[in-house]
Tab-separated table of C-alpha atoms in Angstrom:
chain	number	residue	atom	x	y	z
S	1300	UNK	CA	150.926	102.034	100.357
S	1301	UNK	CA	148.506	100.844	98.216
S	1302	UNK	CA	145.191	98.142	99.952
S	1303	UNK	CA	146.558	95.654	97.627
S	1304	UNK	CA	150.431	96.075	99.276
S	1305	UNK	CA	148.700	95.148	102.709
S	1306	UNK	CA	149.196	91.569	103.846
S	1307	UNK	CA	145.980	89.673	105.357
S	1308	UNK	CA	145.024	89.670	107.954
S	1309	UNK	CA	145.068	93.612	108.442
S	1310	UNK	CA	142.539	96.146	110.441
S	1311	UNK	CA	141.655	98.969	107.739
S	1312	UNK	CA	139.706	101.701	109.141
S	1313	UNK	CA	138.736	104.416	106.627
S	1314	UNK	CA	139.301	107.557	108.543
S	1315	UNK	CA	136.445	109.790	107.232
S	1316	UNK	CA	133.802	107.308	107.516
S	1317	UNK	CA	135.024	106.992	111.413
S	1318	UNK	CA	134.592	110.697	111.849
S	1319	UNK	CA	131.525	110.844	110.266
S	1320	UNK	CA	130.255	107.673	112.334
S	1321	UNK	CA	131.803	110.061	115.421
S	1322	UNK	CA	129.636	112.939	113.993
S	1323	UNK	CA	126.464	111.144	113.620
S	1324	UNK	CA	125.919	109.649	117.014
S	1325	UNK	CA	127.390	112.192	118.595
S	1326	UNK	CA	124.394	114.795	116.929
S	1327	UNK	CA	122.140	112.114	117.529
S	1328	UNK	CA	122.720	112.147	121.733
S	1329	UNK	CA	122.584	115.710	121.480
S	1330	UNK	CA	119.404	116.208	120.269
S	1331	UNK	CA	117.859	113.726	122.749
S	1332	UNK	CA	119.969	115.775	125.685
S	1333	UNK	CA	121.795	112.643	126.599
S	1334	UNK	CA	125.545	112.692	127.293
S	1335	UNK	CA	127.528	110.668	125.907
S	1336	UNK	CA	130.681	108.956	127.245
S	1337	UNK	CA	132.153	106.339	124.230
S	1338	UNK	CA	133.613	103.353	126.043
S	1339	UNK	CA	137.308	103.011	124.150
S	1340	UNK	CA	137.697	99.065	124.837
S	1341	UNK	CA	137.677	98.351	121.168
S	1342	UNK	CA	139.849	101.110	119.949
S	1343	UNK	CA	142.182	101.905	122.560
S	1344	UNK	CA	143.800	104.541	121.002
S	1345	UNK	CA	143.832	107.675	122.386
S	1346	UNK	CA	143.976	110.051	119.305
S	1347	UNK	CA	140.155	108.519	118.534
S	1348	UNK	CA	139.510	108.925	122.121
S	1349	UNK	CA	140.567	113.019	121.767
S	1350	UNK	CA	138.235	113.212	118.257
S	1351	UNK	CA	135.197	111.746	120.281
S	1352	UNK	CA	135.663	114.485	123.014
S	1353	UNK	CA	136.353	117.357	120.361
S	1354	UNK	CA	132.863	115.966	119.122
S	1355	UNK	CA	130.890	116.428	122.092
S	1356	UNK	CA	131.632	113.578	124.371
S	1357	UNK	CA	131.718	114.297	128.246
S	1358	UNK	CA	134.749	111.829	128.868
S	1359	UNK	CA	135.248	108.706	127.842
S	1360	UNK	CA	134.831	104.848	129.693
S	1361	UNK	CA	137.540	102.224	130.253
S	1362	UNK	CA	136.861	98.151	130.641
S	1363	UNK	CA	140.651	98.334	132.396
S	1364	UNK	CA	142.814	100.537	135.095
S	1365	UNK	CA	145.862	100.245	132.266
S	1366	UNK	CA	143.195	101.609	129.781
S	1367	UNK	CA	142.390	104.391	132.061
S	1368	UNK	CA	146.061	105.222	133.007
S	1369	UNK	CA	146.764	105.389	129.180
S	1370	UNK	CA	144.685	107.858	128.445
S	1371	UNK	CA	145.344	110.018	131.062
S	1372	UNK	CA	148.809	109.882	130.180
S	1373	UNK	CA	147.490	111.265	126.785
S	1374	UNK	CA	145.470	114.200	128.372
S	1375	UNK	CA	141.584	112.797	129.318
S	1376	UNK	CA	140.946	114.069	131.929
S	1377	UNK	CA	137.201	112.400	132.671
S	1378	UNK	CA	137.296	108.636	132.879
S	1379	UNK	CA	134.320	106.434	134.165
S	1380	UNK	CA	135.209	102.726	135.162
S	1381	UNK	CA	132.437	100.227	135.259
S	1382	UNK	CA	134.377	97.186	136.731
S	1383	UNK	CA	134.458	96.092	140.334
S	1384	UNK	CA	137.830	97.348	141.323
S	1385	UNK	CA	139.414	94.554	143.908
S	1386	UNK	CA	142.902	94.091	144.747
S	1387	UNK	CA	144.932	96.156	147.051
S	1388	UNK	CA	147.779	96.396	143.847
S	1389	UNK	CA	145.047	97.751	141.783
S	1390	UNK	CA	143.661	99.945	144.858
S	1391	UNK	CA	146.932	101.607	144.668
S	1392	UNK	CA	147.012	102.585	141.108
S	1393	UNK	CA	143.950	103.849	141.555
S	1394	UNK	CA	144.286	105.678	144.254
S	1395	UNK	CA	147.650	107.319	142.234
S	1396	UNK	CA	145.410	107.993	138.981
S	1397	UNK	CA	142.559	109.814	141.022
S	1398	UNK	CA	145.105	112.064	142.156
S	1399	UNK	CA	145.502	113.357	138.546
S	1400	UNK	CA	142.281	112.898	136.815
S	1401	UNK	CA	138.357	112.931	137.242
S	1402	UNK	CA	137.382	109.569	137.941
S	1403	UNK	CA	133.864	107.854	138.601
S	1404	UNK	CA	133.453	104.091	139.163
S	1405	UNK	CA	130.812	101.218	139.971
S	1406	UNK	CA	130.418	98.927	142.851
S	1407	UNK	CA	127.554	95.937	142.908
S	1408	UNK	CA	129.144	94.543	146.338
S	1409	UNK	CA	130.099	96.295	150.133
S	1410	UNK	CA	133.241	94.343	149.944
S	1411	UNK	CA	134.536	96.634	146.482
S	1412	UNK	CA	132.546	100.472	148.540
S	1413	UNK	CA	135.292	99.574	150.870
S	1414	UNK	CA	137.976	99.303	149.063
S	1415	UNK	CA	137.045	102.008	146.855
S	1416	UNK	CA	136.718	104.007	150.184
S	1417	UNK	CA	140.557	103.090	150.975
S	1418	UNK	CA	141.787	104.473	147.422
S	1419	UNK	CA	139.801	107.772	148.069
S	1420	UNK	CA	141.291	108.343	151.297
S	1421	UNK	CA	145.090	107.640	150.423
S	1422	UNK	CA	144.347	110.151	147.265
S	1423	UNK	CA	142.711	112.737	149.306
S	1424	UNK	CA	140.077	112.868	147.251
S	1425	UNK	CA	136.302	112.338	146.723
S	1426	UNK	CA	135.483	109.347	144.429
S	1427	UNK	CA	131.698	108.821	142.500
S	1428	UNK	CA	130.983	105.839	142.690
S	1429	UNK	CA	127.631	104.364	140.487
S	1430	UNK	CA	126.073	101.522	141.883
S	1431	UNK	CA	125.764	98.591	139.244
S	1432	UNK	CA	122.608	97.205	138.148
S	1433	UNK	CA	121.468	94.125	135.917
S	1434	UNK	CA	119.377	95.253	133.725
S	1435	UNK	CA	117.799	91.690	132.617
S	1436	UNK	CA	120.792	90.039	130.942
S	1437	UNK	CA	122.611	88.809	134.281
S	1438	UNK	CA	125.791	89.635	133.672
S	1439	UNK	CA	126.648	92.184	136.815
S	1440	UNK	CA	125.163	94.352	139.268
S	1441	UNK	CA	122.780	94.218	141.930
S	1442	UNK	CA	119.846	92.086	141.503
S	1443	UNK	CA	116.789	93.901	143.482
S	1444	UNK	CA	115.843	97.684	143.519
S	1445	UNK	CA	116.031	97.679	147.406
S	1446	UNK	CA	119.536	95.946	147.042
S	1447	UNK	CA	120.473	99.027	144.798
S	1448	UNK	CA	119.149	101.396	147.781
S	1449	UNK	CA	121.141	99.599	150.952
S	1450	UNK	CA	123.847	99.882	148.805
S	1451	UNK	CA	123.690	103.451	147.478
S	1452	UNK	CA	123.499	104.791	150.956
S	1453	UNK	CA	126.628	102.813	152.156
S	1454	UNK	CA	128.834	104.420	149.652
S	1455	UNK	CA	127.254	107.503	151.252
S	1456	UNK	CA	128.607	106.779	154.608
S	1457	UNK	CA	131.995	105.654	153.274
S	1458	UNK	CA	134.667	108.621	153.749
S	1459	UNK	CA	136.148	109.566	150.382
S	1460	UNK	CA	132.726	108.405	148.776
S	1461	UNK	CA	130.125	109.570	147.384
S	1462	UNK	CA	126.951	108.283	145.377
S	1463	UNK	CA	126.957	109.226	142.044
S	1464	UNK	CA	123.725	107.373	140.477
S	1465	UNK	CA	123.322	103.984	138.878
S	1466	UNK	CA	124.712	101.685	135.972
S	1467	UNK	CA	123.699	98.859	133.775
S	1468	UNK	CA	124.647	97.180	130.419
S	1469	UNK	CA	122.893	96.873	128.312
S	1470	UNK	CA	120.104	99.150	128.064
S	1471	UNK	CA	116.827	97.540	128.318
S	1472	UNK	CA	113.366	97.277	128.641
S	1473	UNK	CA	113.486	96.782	132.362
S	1474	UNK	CA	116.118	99.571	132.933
S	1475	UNK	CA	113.930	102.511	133.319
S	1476	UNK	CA	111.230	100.718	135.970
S	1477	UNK	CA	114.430	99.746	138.159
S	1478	UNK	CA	115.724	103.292	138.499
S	1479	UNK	CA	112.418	105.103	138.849
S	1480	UNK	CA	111.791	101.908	141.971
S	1481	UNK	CA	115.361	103.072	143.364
S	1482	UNK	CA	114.141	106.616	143.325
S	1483	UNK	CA	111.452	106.162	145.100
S	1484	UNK	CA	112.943	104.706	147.951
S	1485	UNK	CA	116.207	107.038	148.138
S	1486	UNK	CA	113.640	109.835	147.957
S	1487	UNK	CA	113.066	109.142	151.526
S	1488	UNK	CA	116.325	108.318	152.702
S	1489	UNK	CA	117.523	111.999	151.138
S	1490	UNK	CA	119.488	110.590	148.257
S	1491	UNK	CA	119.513	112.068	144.415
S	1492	UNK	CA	120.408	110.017	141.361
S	1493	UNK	CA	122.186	112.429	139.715
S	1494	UNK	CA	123.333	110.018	136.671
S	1495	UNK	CA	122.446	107.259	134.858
S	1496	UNK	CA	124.009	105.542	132.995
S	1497	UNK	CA	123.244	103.135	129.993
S	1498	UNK	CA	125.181	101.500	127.236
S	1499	UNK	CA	125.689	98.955	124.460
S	1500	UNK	CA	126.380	99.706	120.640
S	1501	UNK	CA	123.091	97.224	119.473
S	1502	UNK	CA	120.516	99.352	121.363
S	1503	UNK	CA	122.558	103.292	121.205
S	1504	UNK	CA	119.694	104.505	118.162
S	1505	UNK	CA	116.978	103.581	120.702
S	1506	UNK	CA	118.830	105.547	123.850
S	1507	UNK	CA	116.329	108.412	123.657
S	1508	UNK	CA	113.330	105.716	124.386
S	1509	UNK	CA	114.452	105.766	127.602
S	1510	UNK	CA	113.962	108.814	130.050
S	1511	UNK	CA	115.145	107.400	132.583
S	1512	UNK	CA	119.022	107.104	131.565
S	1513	UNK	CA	121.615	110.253	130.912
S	1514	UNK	CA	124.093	109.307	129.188
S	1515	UNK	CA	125.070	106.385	127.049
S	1516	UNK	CA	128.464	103.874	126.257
S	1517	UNK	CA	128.909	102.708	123.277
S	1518	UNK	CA	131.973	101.325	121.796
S	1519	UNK	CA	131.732	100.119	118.059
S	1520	UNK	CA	129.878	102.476	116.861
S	1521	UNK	CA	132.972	104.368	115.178
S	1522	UNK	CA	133.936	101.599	112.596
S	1523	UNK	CA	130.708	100.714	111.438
S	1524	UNK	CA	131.748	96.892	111.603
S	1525	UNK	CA	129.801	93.590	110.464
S	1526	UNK	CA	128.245	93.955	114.337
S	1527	UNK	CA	127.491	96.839	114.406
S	1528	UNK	CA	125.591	97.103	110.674
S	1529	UNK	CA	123.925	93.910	111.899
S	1530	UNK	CA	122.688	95.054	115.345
S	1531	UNK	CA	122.443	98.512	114.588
């Protein structure tokens, strides 16, 4: 089929410039030493998904439970969700998909540590859980760096938990300052942030400006879209 044959309105994504746009980013966390773990909201597709692993990606990150159980239907293995999972229905599922695949989620609240602690006991299994952050644009997450600390060591105490580091979106200025204030005071309490980690697509070329985070989510990176060349 010829461009011309196509009737409007049609997505047309020119498959070498997305591997390339793959490629690029991809090279670019790597030589910072940041991982990177491409959220697939905008894509969904899980053939992309498997071409940002084969590049270099450490898993991949899901806005939604279906998204996740998609792609471990297709093989992924690695999934981080950064939603507040609530709902005993959705509780369930998870607790079904953590029995087949690496999962790591977020939490900005007790209420969703317990009911993340639930899922982890009826899969048998250990969950990471992040605690969420807001970074400045107040959106999500916990508001205060002592907030961030109460709450990272009661996913600690919670059977079938344990704390895997902090989360925020977008990356910003006030991101680094927050986590080096939360490791200060989990220093004491015997706590490690193992992981942090940042995101958004408008700030991913300035990820290596900050030390603090580990790895990075971005999502439209791979098509290169009016966004994206305007942001980015």
């Amino acid at each position: 089929m010829h461009i011309d044959q196509l009737e409007t309105p049609a997505l047309i994504v020119d498959l070498d410039r997305m591997e390339a746009n793959i490629k690029r980013f991809q090279g670019y966390l790597d030589q910072h030493g940041i991982a990177n773990r491409p959220h697939i909201k905008t894509h969904k597709i899980p053939a992309i998904a498997h071409m940002q692993l084969n590049a270099g990606a450490v898993g991949i990150t899901c806005q939604k439970l279906g998204e996740a159980e998609i792609m471990a239907q297709a093989g992924i293995t690695d999934i981080f969700l950064p939603y507040n999972m609530l709902g005993e229905s959705r509780l369930e599922r998870l607790a079904q998909l953590a029995r087949r695949v690496t999962l790591s989620l977020t939490a900005d609240s007790a209420v969703v540590v317990q009911g993340l602690g639930r899922a982890a006991r009826s899969a048998g299994t250990t969950l990471s859980v992040l605690v969420e952050f807001d970074s400045g644009l107040g959106r999500c997450g916990v508001q205060t760096p002592d907030e961030a600390v109460d709450l990272a060591m009661t996913i600690a105490r919670t059977e079938g938990l344990r704390f895997g580091g902090l989360m925020s979106y977008p990356t910003s200025a006030q991101t680094d300052s927050f986590v080096q204030a939360v490791r200060t005071r989990l220093n004491t309490a015997g706590l490690t942030i193992e992981r942090v980690s940042g995101g958004g697509t408008q700030c991913m070329w300035q990820a290596h400006e900050h030390p603090e985070v580990t790895e990075h989510r971005a999502f439209m990176y791979i098509l290169g879209d009016r966004y994206t060349l305007k942001h980015c």
